[in-house]
XYZ file of C-alpha atoms in Angstrom:
127
model
C 16.316 -25.526 -27.926
C 18.281 -27.196 -25.138
C 21.582 -25.859 -26.499
C 20.180 -22.324 -26.813
C 18.795 -22.573 -23.280
C 22.189 -23.631 -21.910
C 24.035 -20.890 -23.796
C 21.638 -18.165 -22.637
C 21.703 -19.458 -19.049
C 25.513 -19.455 -18.959
C 25.844 -16.027 -20.615
C 23.348 -14.508 -18.204
C 25.060 -16.201 -15.270
C 28.474 -14.931 -16.384
C 27.141 -11.393 -16.773
C 25.614 -11.372 -13.284
C 28.707 -13.030 -11.791
C 31.041 -10.452 -13.300
C 28.880 -7.462 -12.394
C 28.317 -8.606 -8.815
C 31.906 -9.615 -8.035
C 33.326 -6.394 -9.469
C 31.074 -4.261 -7.254
C 31.103 -6.407 -4.110
C 34.881 -6.724 -4.012
C 35.589 -3.279 -5.502
C 37.868 -4.763 -8.164
C 37.764 -1.827 -10.575
C 37.221 1.857 -10.082
C 33.669 2.759 -10.987
C 33.285 5.388 -13.708
C 32.029 8.777 -12.588
C 28.348 9.236 -13.328
C 26.523 12.484 -13.943
C 22.989 13.804 -14.080
C 20.013 11.654 -13.226
C 22.086 8.456 -13.138
C 24.286 9.979 -10.429
C 21.194 10.962 -8.433
C 19.791 7.444 -8.841
C 23.060 5.774 -7.809
C 23.519 8.154 -4.869
C 20.023 7.240 -3.672
C 20.821 3.541 -3.798
C 24.113 4.108 -1.955
C 22.414 6.343 0.622
C 20.185 3.473 1.701
C 23.298 1.751 3.016
C 22.123 -1.746 2.125
C 20.339 -1.794 -1.224
C 23.348 -2.065 -3.548
C 24.807 -4.869 -1.426
C 21.459 -6.685 -1.429
C 21.160 -6.363 -5.199
C 24.705 -7.547 -5.845
C 24.499 -10.476 -3.414
C 21.231 -11.499 -5.082
C 22.912 -11.245 -8.493
C 25.817 -13.363 -7.213
C 23.541 -16.116 -5.876
C 21.516 -16.102 -9.099
C 24.715 -16.196 -11.164
C 25.896 -19.273 -9.284
C 22.512 -20.910 -9.855
C 22.588 -20.113 -13.577
C 26.179 -21.265 -14.021
C 25.725 -24.518 -12.117
C 22.311 -25.230 -13.619
C 20.765 -25.790 -10.193
C 17.679 -23.894 -9.009
C 17.518 -22.074 -12.364
C 13.727 -21.756 -12.234
C 13.811 -20.111 -8.815
C 16.781 -17.925 -9.770
C 14.955 -16.725 -12.876
C 11.992 -15.589 -10.762
C 14.218 -13.949 -8.141
C 16.219 -11.979 -10.703
C 13.200 -10.836 -12.754
C 12.563 -7.571 -10.827
C 16.259 -6.712 -10.956
C 16.394 -7.472 -14.682
C 13.369 -5.262 -15.337
C 14.932 -2.479 -13.278
C 18.224 -2.768 -15.195
C 16.281 -2.412 -18.439
C 14.169 0.524 -17.232
C 17.130 2.419 -15.797
C 18.927 2.143 -19.120
C 15.782 2.969 -21.049
C 15.028 6.134 -19.079
C 18.252 7.366 -17.451
C 21.334 5.853 -19.113
C 20.539 4.844 -22.707
C 24.170 3.953 -23.446
C 23.654 0.717 -21.493
C 20.387 -0.192 -23.206
C 21.816 -3.174 -25.155
C 22.790 -4.831 -21.863
C 19.375 -4.065 -20.373
C 17.638 -5.549 -23.390
C 19.818 -8.665 -23.247
C 19.134 -9.212 -19.542
C 15.350 -8.930 -19.925
C 15.135 -10.946 -23.141
C 17.465 -13.669 -21.836
C 15.502 -14.032 -18.600
C 12.222 -14.035 -20.555
C 13.658 -16.775 -22.780
C 14.542 -18.888 -19.725
C 10.985 -18.406 -18.462
C 9.496 -19.216 -21.868
C 11.397 -22.490 -22.117
C 10.117 -23.438 -18.661
C 6.608 -22.015 -19.098
C 4.898 -25.292 -18.179
C 6.486 -25.086 -14.733
C 5.588 -21.396 -14.271
C 2.039 -21.657 -15.626
C 0.440 -22.592 -12.258
C 1.780 -19.352 -10.775
C -0.580 -17.401 -13.027
C -3.789 -19.244 -12.141
C -6.012 -17.321 -9.741
C -6.875 -19.161 -6.566
C -10.211 -18.504 -4.902
C -10.287 -19.006 -1.152
């Protein structure tokens, strides 16, 4: 299980590192999008900050995954982004669905392996 955990962590880290660096440093020309995906992307760009925030978050998480430090925190931080990647590809751009599935399943696997650490987060606290 430890080997699988390390492989998944590194693959997920490499994916987020590549995707964030390419966008943040404009290393390749982005393909032209059409339809609802174009509207979605234009909305994110129109905010002026959201794409940068997402990509910087992905970069920090990628570094955490690749170095093996703060992996538990990084997995929680990236969860909403991973779910959004999956849902965007499920509903708007199905050609990227395999990547969306990988991101969600890989992050869920990291959480599953560390479930004993996460378990207290799901206990209701009465004050």
